[in-house]
Amino acid sequence: MSKENQKVALVTGGIGGIGTEICKALIDQGRRVYAAHLLSEMEKAQDWKKEMAQSGYQVSTVPVDVASFDSCAEMVKKIEAEAGPVAILVNCAGITRDTTLRKMDLEFWRSVIDVNLNSVYNVTRQVINGMLEAGFGRIVNISSVNGQKGQFGQTNYSASKAGIHGFTMALAQETAKKGITVNSVSPGYIETSMTAAVPEDVRNAIVAGIPAGRMGKPEEIAHTVAFLAADDTTYITGANIPVNGGLYMSY
Ligand code: CAA
């Protein structure tokens, strides 16, 4: 597909474990992909981009602080100037600062809410009017099983991820008549550096409770994101798709 006809996709947290696979899946879908990464990871992002190219994936990178509205505005301006309006947005940037509430300081609370939840406003606000004008948009917010069920040691993270889904349902209602779908995907425990940081004994106990008997793979999340981002996935909006090996079931 020529570059002019490609729809532009932006993936925040794009060079992380899940983000990388989402970028690949969207490129396979024919999108022109921008992976947004931390300002402090310029060098890592350049190496990542080279590795992606070596595997046959041409991807652009763009630095951002998703916790800053102004930084997000600048990022989207840059992408639009280079490639045109963002048609597909995957809000995937996220962090953990796990500790029980009795020990949690304000910085642990605020940083998780800023990076995981406020970021969704900060980035989506920059692209929503362009999508409305185009009459097309796909927004996929990466939430978490722990936003659905809560998790010991994650009052900050669980609150941020539950908040994402409230945002998803509200924005889905505002845009459903305009060719835009807004959905969340709630991963369970996926093989990434984020879950690797969970103490081994705690992690083993969690995995023992997963009906599938194993952690998930980043590709399994990416597959679901690409499905929701597809041009012909037109009637699913305001939904949350759990991808968790059966760890938490609801209807
Ligand atoms: N349920 C009930 N009690 C628990 C418990 C649990 N799940 N886990 C620990 N406890 C108990 C301990 O047995 C201990 O009890 P006693 O005081 O009676 O001995 C007490 O709670 C320990 O409490 P502390 O406040 O001292 O906690 P800690 O400092 O030892 O560590 C923790 C707590 C850092 C939260 C640690 O348990 C931990 O890392 N848990 C994993 C959290 C987790 O799953 N994070 C997910 C990260 S990956 C991710 O987030 C991706 C995604 O979307 C899924």
Short mmCIF file of N, CA and C in Angstrom, two decimals, residues 71-149:
data_model
loop_
_atom_site.label_atom_id
_atom_site.label_comp_id
_atom_site.label_asym_id
_atom_site.label_seq_id
_atom_site.Cartn_x
_atom_site.Cartn_y
_atom_site.Cartn_z
N SER A 71 2.97 18.10 26.12
CA SER A 71 3.86 17.19 25.41
C SER A 71 3.07 16.34 24.40
N CYS A 72 1.86 15.93 24.80
CA CYS A 72 1.02 15.14 23.90
C CYS A 72 0.57 15.97 22.71
N ALA A 73 0.27 17.25 22.97
CA ALA A 73 -0.15 18.14 21.88
C ALA A 73 0.98 18.29 20.87
N GLU A 74 2.18 18.45 21.38
CA GLU A 74 3.36 18.61 20.51
C GLU A 74 3.59 17.35 19.68
N MET A 75 3.46 16.19 20.34
CA MET A 75 3.65 14.91 19.64
C MET A 75 2.67 14.76 18.48
N VAL A 76 1.41 15.04 18.74
CA VAL A 76 0.39 14.83 17.71
C VAL A 76 0.58 15.84 16.57
N LYS A 77 0.98 17.06 16.91
CA LYS A 77 1.26 18.07 15.89
C LYS A 77 2.35 17.57 14.93
N LYS A 78 3.38 16.98 15.52
CA LYS A 78 4.51 16.48 14.74
C LYS A 78 4.05 15.35 13.80
N ILE A 79 3.28 14.43 14.34
CA ILE A 79 2.80 13.30 13.52
C ILE A 79 1.92 13.81 12.38
N GLU A 80 1.01 14.73 12.73
CA GLU A 80 0.09 15.25 11.71
C GLU A 80 0.83 15.97 10.60
N ALA A 81 1.88 16.72 10.99
CA ALA A 81 2.66 17.44 9.98
C ALA A 81 3.37 16.46 9.05
N GLU A 82 3.83 15.36 9.60
CA GLU A 82 4.60 14.38 8.82
C GLU A 82 3.72 13.45 8.00
N ALA A 83 2.61 13.01 8.62
CA ALA A 83 1.89 11.88 8.03
C ALA A 83 0.39 12.09 7.89
N GLY A 84 -0.14 13.14 8.50
CA GLY A 84 -1.60 13.36 8.45
C GLY A 84 -2.26 12.96 9.75
N PRO A 85 -3.58 13.11 9.81
CA PRO A 85 -4.29 12.90 11.07
C PRO A 85 -4.22 11.45 11.57
N VAL A 86 -4.26 11.33 12.87
CA VAL A 86 -4.22 9.99 13.49
C VAL A 86 -5.61 9.37 13.38
N ALA A 87 -5.68 8.20 12.77
CA ALA A 87 -6.98 7.52 12.57
C ALA A 87 -7.17 6.40 13.60
N ILE A 88 -6.05 5.88 14.08
CA ILE A 88 -6.11 4.76 15.04
C ILE A 88 -5.21 5.12 16.23
N LEU A 89 -5.79 5.08 17.41
CA LEU A 89 -5.01 5.40 18.61
C LEU A 89 -5.08 4.22 19.57
N VAL A 90 -3.90 3.77 19.99
CA VAL A 90 -3.85 2.74 21.03
C VAL A 90 -3.16 3.34 22.24
N ASN A 91 -3.92 3.55 23.31
CA ASN A 91 -3.36 4.09 24.55
C ASN A 91 -2.83 2.92 25.36
N CYS A 92 -1.51 2.71 25.26
CA CYS A 92 -0.91 1.51 25.87
C CYS A 92 0.13 1.86 26.94
N ALA A 93 0.47 3.15 27.07
CA ALA A 93 1.49 3.53 28.06
C ALA A 93 0.99 3.24 29.47
N GLY A 94 1.80 2.60 30.26
CA GLY A 94 1.38 2.31 31.63
C GLY A 94 2.54 1.93 32.52
N ILE A 95 2.37 2.21 33.81
CA ILE A 95 3.40 1.86 34.80
C ILE A 95 2.75 1.23 36.03
N THR A 96 3.56 0.54 36.81
CA THR A 96 3.10 0.08 38.13
C THR A 96 4.00 0.71 39.21
N ARG A 97 3.41 0.95 40.36
CA ARG A 97 4.16 1.34 41.56
C ARG A 97 3.46 0.60 42.70
N ASP A 98 3.71 -0.72 42.76
CA ASP A 98 2.93 -1.57 43.67
C ASP A 98 3.38 -1.44 45.12
N THR A 99 2.42 -1.23 45.98
CA THR A 99 2.63 -1.30 47.42
C THR A 99 1.25 -1.20 48.09
N THR A 100 1.18 -1.69 49.30
CA THR A 100 -0.11 -1.60 49.99
C THR A 100 -0.42 -0.13 50.30
N LEU A 101 -1.69 0.19 50.42
CA LEU A 101 -2.09 1.60 50.60
C LEU A 101 -1.49 2.20 51.87
N ARG A 102 -1.35 1.36 52.90
CA ARG A 102 -0.84 1.92 54.16
C ARG A 102 0.59 2.45 54.01
N LYS A 103 1.30 1.97 52.95
CA LYS A 103 2.67 2.45 52.73
C LYS A 103 2.77 3.39 51.52
N MET A 104 1.67 3.58 50.79
CA MET A 104 1.75 4.28 49.50
C MET A 104 1.86 5.80 49.69
N ASP A 105 2.92 6.38 49.18
CA ASP A 105 3.03 7.84 49.28
C ASP A 105 2.35 8.49 48.07
N LEU A 106 2.20 9.80 48.19
CA LEU A 106 1.44 10.54 47.18
C LEU A 106 2.06 10.40 45.79
N GLU A 107 3.39 10.35 45.75
CA GLU A 107 4.08 10.24 44.46
C GLU A 107 3.72 8.94 43.75
N PHE A 108 3.62 7.83 44.49
CA PHE A 108 3.24 6.54 43.90
C PHE A 108 1.80 6.60 43.38
N TRP A 109 0.94 7.27 44.13
CA TRP A 109 -0.45 7.40 43.69
C TRP A 109 -0.52 8.26 42.43
N ARG A 110 0.06 9.45 42.51
CA ARG A 110 -0.08 10.42 41.42
C ARG A 110 0.57 9.95 40.13
N SER A 111 1.76 9.35 40.22
CA SER A 111 2.46 8.98 38.99
C SER A 111 1.67 7.92 38.22
N VAL A 112 1.07 6.99 38.95
CA VAL A 112 0.31 5.93 38.27
C VAL A 112 -0.97 6.50 37.65
N ILE A 113 -1.65 7.38 38.38
CA ILE A 113 -2.87 7.99 37.81
C ILE A 113 -2.51 8.87 36.61
N ASP A 114 -1.41 9.60 36.71
CA ASP A 114 -1.00 10.48 35.60
C ASP A 114 -0.64 9.70 34.35
N VAL A 115 0.20 8.68 34.53
CA VAL A 115 0.71 7.96 33.36
C VAL A 115 -0.35 7.01 32.78
N ASN A 116 -1.13 6.38 33.64
CA ASN A 116 -2.07 5.36 33.14
C ASN A 116 -3.42 5.95 32.74
N LEU A 117 -3.90 6.93 33.51
CA LEU A 117 -5.27 7.41 33.27
C LEU A 117 -5.31 8.81 32.67
N ASN A 118 -4.62 9.76 33.29
CA ASN A 118 -4.67 11.12 32.74
C ASN A 118 -4.10 11.15 31.31
N SER A 119 -3.18 10.24 31.04
CA SER A 119 -2.60 10.14 29.69
C SER A 119 -3.68 9.86 28.64
N VAL A 120 -4.68 9.09 29.03
CA VAL A 120 -5.72 8.71 28.06
C VAL A 120 -6.48 9.98 27.62
N TYR A 121 -6.74 10.86 28.59
CA TYR A 121 -7.32 12.17 28.21
C TYR A 121 -6.30 12.98 27.40
N ASN A 122 -5.08 13.06 27.91
CA ASN A 122 -4.06 13.93 27.29
C ASN A 122 -3.83 13.61 25.81
N VAL A 123 -3.82 12.31 25.48
CA VAL A 123 -3.55 11.93 24.08
C VAL A 123 -4.83 11.94 23.25
N THR A 124 -5.89 11.35 23.81
CA THR A 124 -7.12 11.21 23.02
C THR A 124 -7.70 12.58 22.66
N ARG A 125 -7.57 13.52 23.60
CA ARG A 125 -8.09 14.88 23.35
C ARG A 125 -7.46 15.52 22.12
N GLN A 126 -6.20 15.14 21.83
CA GLN A 126 -5.49 15.74 20.69
C GLN A 126 -5.98 15.21 19.35
N VAL A 127 -6.55 14.00 19.35
CA VAL A 127 -6.88 13.36 18.07
C VAL A 127 -8.38 13.25 17.81
N ILE A 128 -9.18 13.51 18.84
CA ILE A 128 -10.61 13.20 18.70
C ILE A 128 -11.30 14.07 17.65
N ASN A 129 -10.94 15.36 17.58
CA ASN A 129 -11.62 16.22 16.60
C ASN A 129 -11.26 15.84 15.17
N GLY A 130 -10.02 15.41 14.98
CA GLY A 130 -9.59 14.94 13.64
C GLY A 130 -10.39 13.71 13.23
N MET A 131 -10.60 12.80 14.18
CA MET A 131 -11.39 11.60 13.87
C MET A 131 -12.83 11.97 13.55
N LEU A 132 -13.39 12.91 14.31
CA LEU A 132 -14.77 13.34 14.08
C LEU A 132 -14.90 13.97 12.69
N GLU A 133 -13.91 14.78 12.33
CA GLU A 133 -13.94 15.42 11.00
C GLU A 133 -13.83 14.38 9.89
N ALA A 134 -12.97 13.37 10.13
CA ALA A 134 -12.76 12.33 9.10
C ALA A 134 -13.93 11.35 9.03
N GLY A 135 -14.72 11.30 10.11
CA GLY A 135 -15.81 10.32 10.14
C GLY A 135 -15.30 8.90 10.30
N PHE A 136 -14.09 8.77 10.82
CA PHE A 136 -13.51 7.45 11.08
C PHE A 136 -12.53 7.54 12.24
N GLY A 137 -12.58 6.56 13.11
CA GLY A 137 -11.58 6.48 14.18
C GLY A 137 -11.66 5.15 14.89
N ARG A 138 -10.53 4.69 15.36
CA ARG A 138 -10.47 3.48 16.19
C ARG A 138 -9.61 3.83 17.41
N ILE A 139 -10.23 3.75 18.59
CA ILE A 139 -9.48 4.02 19.81
C ILE A 139 -9.51 2.75 20.65
N VAL A 140 -8.34 2.27 21.01
CA VAL A 140 -8.26 1.08 21.86
C VAL A 140 -7.42 1.43 23.09
N ASN A 141 -8.06 1.33 24.24
CA ASN A 141 -7.38 1.66 25.49
C ASN A 141 -6.97 0.38 26.20
N ILE A 142 -5.71 0.30 26.57
CA ILE A 142 -5.24 -0.91 27.25
C ILE A 142 -5.48 -0.75 28.75
N SER A 143 -6.44 -1.50 29.25
CA SER A 143 -6.78 -1.50 30.67
C SER A 143 -6.07 -2.69 31.32
N SER A 144 -6.72 -3.39 32.22
CA SER A 144 -6.09 -4.54 32.88
C SER A 144 -7.14 -5.36 33.63
N VAL A 145 -6.86 -6.64 33.76
CA VAL A 145 -7.71 -7.50 34.60
C VAL A 145 -7.79 -6.92 36.02
N ASN A 146 -6.72 -6.25 36.43
CA ASN A 146 -6.70 -5.74 37.80
C ASN A 146 -7.53 -4.46 37.96
N GLY A 147 -7.95 -3.88 36.84
CA GLY A 147 -8.93 -2.80 36.88
C GLY A 147 -10.33 -3.37 37.05
N GLN A 148 -10.50 -4.63 36.69
CA GLN A 148 -11.82 -5.28 36.83
C GLN A 148 -12.00 -5.90 38.20
N LYS A 149 -10.94 -6.56 38.68
CA LYS A 149 -11.10 -7.34 39.92
C LYS A 149 -10.37 -6.75 41.12
#
